[in-house]
Amino acid sequence: MAGRMVVGSAALAGLVRPASESDAAGAHRMLPVLPELSGLLPNRGLRRGSTVAVTAGQPAGNGGTSLVLALLAEASRSGSWCAVVGVPTFGAVAAADLGIALDRLALVPHPGPEWATVVAALIDGVDVVVTTVPKAVTTSVVTRLAARARQRGSVLVPYGEWDGADVTLRVVRGNWEGLGQGRGRLRRREVTISARGRGAAARPKEIRVWLPGDRSARTGARGATPPESAPSVSRRTSLTLVSP
């Protein structure tokens, strides 16, 4: 199971053209997100032309990648094209479990030195473009890509520090659940996500969610069914809101 792997400029151009031509939702200025995340964003969705940065905080690996997947899920499920650039360890199975349509997902795991060119080309024809942020990226490149997203109506989602984003979502902390006294499996993770931005997003917000979540457990309630014994209702998972 994998998304559409993109290698070389010819393949990239071939992807961008059909993505642009088949965008039935192009007239809509807001792409949907999962209900649990909607309260973090102005107008409760991903506004076309905006830049929404995701940062994982410390320690590394505390839920940032899962948050990126969750951010894409509803837009992808609704018909939008998505692209992920510079994430060679991207988990296609995890993406599919959250509802991301792999047949409308482009993967560029190793963009190389032409990173900015690749991202700019995808912005031209893909609804949501996720990209890791190179350490050496300059302010002028950041400004140029954000301006291109505004012009083309794409949502740019930098995964890493990005100055000037309209909204920055940060995983403040995260705790795994499922391990008992030295045994068991990691079942789910409670993460705290903060949002801060500009304009309508200037007021800081924070929520706690189970990530990826368990549909069968009662949310935010003491004495909820333990994840180990909860019945499985679906292979597809979602976020579960714990506290706004």
mmCIF file of C-alpha atoms in Angstrom, residues 63-237:
data_model
loop_
_atom_site.group_PDB
_atom_site.id
_atom_site.type_symbol
_atom_site.label_atom_id
_atom_site.label_comp_id
_atom_site.label_asym_id
_atom_site.label_seq_id
_atom_site.Cartn_x
_atom_site.Cartn_y
_atom_site.Cartn_z
ATOM 1 C CA GLY A 63 2.906 13.033 17.798
ATOM 2 C CA GLY A 64 3.776 15.612 15.154
ATOM 3 C CA THR A 65 3.624 13.186 12.220
ATOM 4 C CA SER A 66 0.301 11.765 13.406
ATOM 5 C CA LEU A 67 -1.064 15.298 13.677
ATOM 6 C CA VAL A 68 -0.030 15.994 10.076
ATOM 7 C CA LEU A 69 -1.875 12.868 8.911
ATOM 8 C CA ALA A 70 -4.954 13.824 10.916
ATOM 9 C CA LEU A 71 -4.884 17.304 9.399
ATOM 10 C CA LEU A 72 -5.017 15.843 5.871
ATOM 11 C CA ALA A 73 -7.597 13.136 6.508
ATOM 12 C CA GLU A 74 -10.922 14.902 6.034
ATOM 13 C CA ALA A 75 -9.829 16.986 3.037
ATOM 14 C CA SER A 76 -8.460 13.882 1.327
ATOM 15 C CA ARG A 77 -11.576 11.869 2.093
ATOM 16 C CA SER A 78 -13.656 14.701 0.588
ATOM 17 C CA GLY A 79 -11.816 14.504 -2.742
ATOM 18 C CA SER A 80 -8.800 16.797 -2.390
ATOM 19 C CA TRP A 81 -5.344 15.917 -3.705
ATOM 20 C CA CYS A 82 -2.530 15.926 -1.155
ATOM 21 C CA ALA A 83 1.262 15.725 -1.421
ATOM 22 C CA VAL A 84 3.949 14.925 1.144
ATOM 23 C CA VAL A 85 7.497 16.103 0.435
ATOM 24 C CA GLY A 86 10.672 15.121 2.242
ATOM 25 C CA VAL A 87 9.305 12.415 4.562
ATOM 26 C CA PRO A 88 10.964 9.138 3.475
ATOM 27 C CA THR A 89 9.509 7.280 6.480
ATOM 28 C CA PHE A 90 5.945 8.311 5.653
ATOM 29 C CA GLY A 91 3.538 5.575 6.793
ATOM 30 C CA ALA A 92 1.014 4.785 4.058
ATOM 31 C CA VAL A 93 -0.838 2.270 6.240
ATOM 32 C CA ALA A 94 -1.272 4.847 9.016
ATOM 33 C CA ALA A 95 -2.438 7.379 6.425
ATOM 34 C CA ALA A 96 -5.032 4.969 5.032
ATOM 35 C CA ASP A 97 -6.244 4.136 8.549
ATOM 36 C CA LEU A 98 -7.007 7.809 9.121
ATOM 37 C CA GLY A 99 -8.960 8.002 5.868
ATOM 38 C CA ILE A 100 -6.399 9.526 3.499
ATOM 39 C CA ALA A 101 -7.105 8.407 -0.083
ATOM 40 C CA LEU A 102 -3.825 6.936 -1.318
ATOM 41 C CA ASP A 103 -4.861 7.233 -4.965
ATOM 42 C CA ARG A 104 -4.927 11.022 -4.518
ATOM 43 C CA LEU A 105 -1.696 11.221 -2.541
ATOM 44 C CA ALA A 106 1.669 12.152 -4.072
ATOM 45 C CA LEU A 107 4.871 11.231 -2.237
ATOM 46 C CA VAL A 108 8.219 12.898 -2.911
ATOM 47 C CA PRO A 109 10.416 11.281 -0.261
ATOM 48 C CA HIS A 110 13.734 12.739 -1.462
ATOM 49 C CA PRO A 111 13.305 16.131 -3.188
ATOM 50 C CA GLY A 112 17.065 16.764 -3.132
ATOM 51 C CA PRO A 113 18.600 20.197 -3.677
ATOM 52 C CA GLU A 114 15.589 21.299 -5.756
ATOM 53 C CA TRP A 115 13.291 21.171 -2.739
ATOM 54 C CA ALA A 116 11.836 24.656 -3.251
ATOM 55 C CA THR A 117 11.178 23.980 -6.952
ATOM 56 C CA VAL A 118 9.396 20.702 -6.165
ATOM 57 C CA VAL A 119 7.207 22.309 -3.485
ATOM 58 C CA ALA A 120 6.371 25.252 -5.769
ATOM 59 C CA ALA A 121 5.365 22.895 -8.604
ATOM 60 C CA LEU A 122 3.073 20.910 -6.312
ATOM 61 C CA ILE A 123 1.496 24.096 -4.958
ATOM 62 C CA ASP A 124 0.462 24.879 -8.536
ATOM 63 C CA GLY A 125 -1.788 21.830 -8.793
ATOM 64 C CA VAL A 126 -2.302 20.061 -5.452
ATOM 65 C CA ASP A 127 -4.811 21.119 -2.807
ATOM 66 C CA VAL A 128 -2.678 20.447 0.289
ATOM 67 C CA VAL A 129 1.124 20.273 0.240
ATOM 68 C CA VAL A 130 2.938 18.977 3.322
ATOM 69 C CA THR A 131 6.691 19.422 3.437
ATOM 70 C CA THR A 132 9.486 19.091 5.929
ATOM 71 C CA VAL A 133 11.472 22.295 6.340
ATOM 72 C CA PRO A 134 15.177 22.146 5.405
ATOM 73 C CA LYS A 135 17.496 23.649 7.980
ATOM 74 C CA ALA A 136 19.042 25.969 5.435
ATOM 75 C CA VAL A 137 15.795 27.421 4.076
ATOM 76 C CA THR A 138 15.978 31.202 3.712
ATOM 77 C CA THR A 139 13.395 33.813 4.590
ATOM 78 C CA SER A 140 13.035 34.768 0.931
ATOM 79 C CA VAL A 141 12.155 31.180 -0.027
ATOM 80 C CA VAL A 142 9.642 30.938 2.829
ATOM 81 C CA THR A 143 8.003 34.183 1.713
ATOM 82 C CA ARG A 144 7.942 33.137 -1.936
ATOM 83 C CA LEU A 145 6.332 29.745 -1.285
ATOM 84 C CA ALA A 146 3.714 31.215 1.048
ATOM 85 C CA ALA A 147 2.862 33.837 -1.584
ATOM 86 C CA ARG A 148 2.576 31.142 -4.249
ATOM 87 C CA ALA A 149 0.161 29.169 -2.053
ATOM 88 C CA ARG A 150 -1.988 32.291 -1.604
ATOM 89 C CA GLN A 151 -2.014 32.900 -5.344
ATOM 90 C CA ARG A 152 -2.791 29.309 -6.345
ATOM 91 C CA GLY A 153 -5.281 28.522 -3.604
ATOM 92 C CA SER A 154 -3.286 25.637 -2.190
ATOM 93 C CA VAL A 155 -2.843 24.963 1.530
ATOM 94 C CA LEU A 156 0.844 24.813 2.463
ATOM 95 C CA VAL A 157 1.608 22.702 5.542
ATOM 96 C CA PRO A 158 5.274 23.039 6.584
ATOM 97 C CA TYR A 159 6.316 20.352 9.052
ATOM 98 C CA GLY A 160 8.821 22.224 11.178
ATOM 99 C CA GLU A 161 9.575 25.788 12.203
ATOM 100 C CA TRP A 162 8.156 28.269 9.688
ATOM 101 C CA ASP A 163 8.156 32.017 10.285
ATOM 102 C CA GLY A 164 5.022 33.890 9.332
ATOM 103 C CA ALA A 165 2.568 30.966 9.140
ATOM 104 C CA ASP A 166 -1.099 31.916 9.359
ATOM 105 C CA VAL A 167 -1.530 29.238 12.029
ATOM 106 C CA THR A 168 1.060 27.157 13.873
ATOM 107 C CA LEU A 169 -0.094 23.912 15.465
ATOM 108 C CA ARG A 170 2.306 22.545 18.053
ATOM 109 C CA VAL A 171 2.209 19.239 19.895
ATOM 110 C CA VAL A 172 3.023 20.474 23.380
ATOM 111 C CA ARG A 173 3.186 17.101 25.097
ATOM 112 C CA GLY A 174 2.110 13.535 24.605
ATOM 113 C CA ASN A 175 1.681 10.404 26.714
ATOM 114 C CA TRP A 176 1.241 6.841 25.507
ATOM 115 C CA GLU A 177 -1.263 4.470 27.071
ATOM 116 C CA GLY A 178 -1.477 0.706 26.886
ATOM 117 C CA LEU A 179 1.633 -0.648 28.578
ATOM 118 C CA GLY A 180 0.961 -2.368 31.887
ATOM 119 C CA GLN A 181 3.532 -3.618 34.376
ATOM 120 C CA GLY A 182 6.236 -4.213 31.810
ATOM 121 C CA ARG A 183 3.976 -5.776 29.201
ATOM 122 C CA GLY A 184 1.196 -4.942 26.760
ATOM 123 C CA ARG A 185 0.979 -2.852 23.606
ATOM 124 C CA LEU A 186 0.982 0.870 22.943
ATOM 125 C CA ARG A 187 -2.688 1.493 22.192
ATOM 126 C CA ARG A 188 -3.212 5.213 21.970
ATOM 127 C CA ARG A 189 -1.615 8.503 22.859
ATOM 128 C CA GLU A 190 -3.017 11.561 24.573
ATOM 129 C CA VAL A 191 -1.518 14.709 23.086
ATOM 130 C CA THR A 192 -1.977 18.370 23.871
ATOM 131 C CA ILE A 193 -2.080 20.569 20.771
ATOM 132 C CA SER A 194 -1.745 24.338 20.872
ATOM 133 C CA ALA A 195 -2.634 26.764 18.098
ATOM 134 C CA ARG A 196 -1.346 30.273 17.625
ATOM 135 C CA GLY A 197 -1.306 32.493 14.566
ATOM 136 C CA ARG A 198 -2.156 35.792 12.978
ATOM 137 C CA GLY A 199 -5.365 37.698 12.407
ATOM 138 C CA ALA A 200 -8.359 35.526 13.296
ATOM 139 C CA ALA A 201 -5.969 32.952 14.777
ATOM 140 C CA ALA A 202 -4.133 35.378 17.072
ATOM 141 C CA ARG A 203 -5.909 34.160 20.188
ATOM 142 C CA PRO A 204 -4.057 31.060 21.513
ATOM 143 C CA LYS A 205 -6.059 27.834 21.723
ATOM 144 C CA GLU A 206 -5.314 24.429 23.177
ATOM 145 C CA ILE A 207 -7.009 21.032 23.112
ATOM 146 C CA ARG A 208 -6.255 17.509 24.279
ATOM 147 C CA VAL A 209 -7.023 14.548 22.029
ATOM 148 C CA TRP A 210 -6.432 10.831 21.889
ATOM 149 C CA LEU A 211 -4.260 10.244 18.861
ATOM 150 C CA PRO A 212 -5.077 8.257 16.822
ATOM 151 C CA GLY A 213 -7.968 7.428 19.154
ATOM 152 C CA ASP A 214 -10.379 4.629 19.927
ATOM 153 C CA ARG A 215 -13.994 4.954 18.812
ATOM 154 C CA SER A 216 -15.129 2.454 21.410
ATOM 155 C CA ALA A 217 -13.860 4.320 24.484
ATOM 156 C CA ARG A 218 -15.836 7.071 26.193
ATOM 157 C CA THR A 219 -13.930 10.314 25.771
ATOM 158 C CA GLY A 220 -12.516 12.180 28.713
ATOM 159 C CA ALA A 221 -14.308 10.026 31.292
ATOM 160 C CA ARG A 222 -12.766 8.405 34.326
ATOM 161 C CA GLY A 223 -13.354 4.680 34.307
ATOM 162 C CA ALA A 224 -13.664 4.486 30.513
ATOM 163 C CA THR A 225 -13.227 1.063 28.970
ATOM 164 C CA PRO A 226 -9.491 0.278 29.006
ATOM 165 C CA PRO A 227 -8.015 0.263 25.468
ATOM 166 C CA GLU A 228 -6.806 -3.324 25.888
ATOM 167 C CA SER A 229 -10.319 -4.691 26.436
ATOM 168 C CA ALA A 230 -12.308 -2.323 24.247
ATOM 169 C CA PRO A 231 -14.023 -4.036 21.320
ATOM 170 C CA SER A 232 -12.709 -3.260 17.871
ATOM 171 C CA VAL A 233 -15.316 -1.448 15.789
ATOM 172 C CA SER A 234 -13.308 -0.508 12.728
ATOM 173 C CA ARG A 235 -9.827 -0.664 11.361
ATOM 174 C CA ARG A 236 -10.102 2.999 10.446
ATOM 175 C CA THR A 237 -9.213 5.213 13.381
#
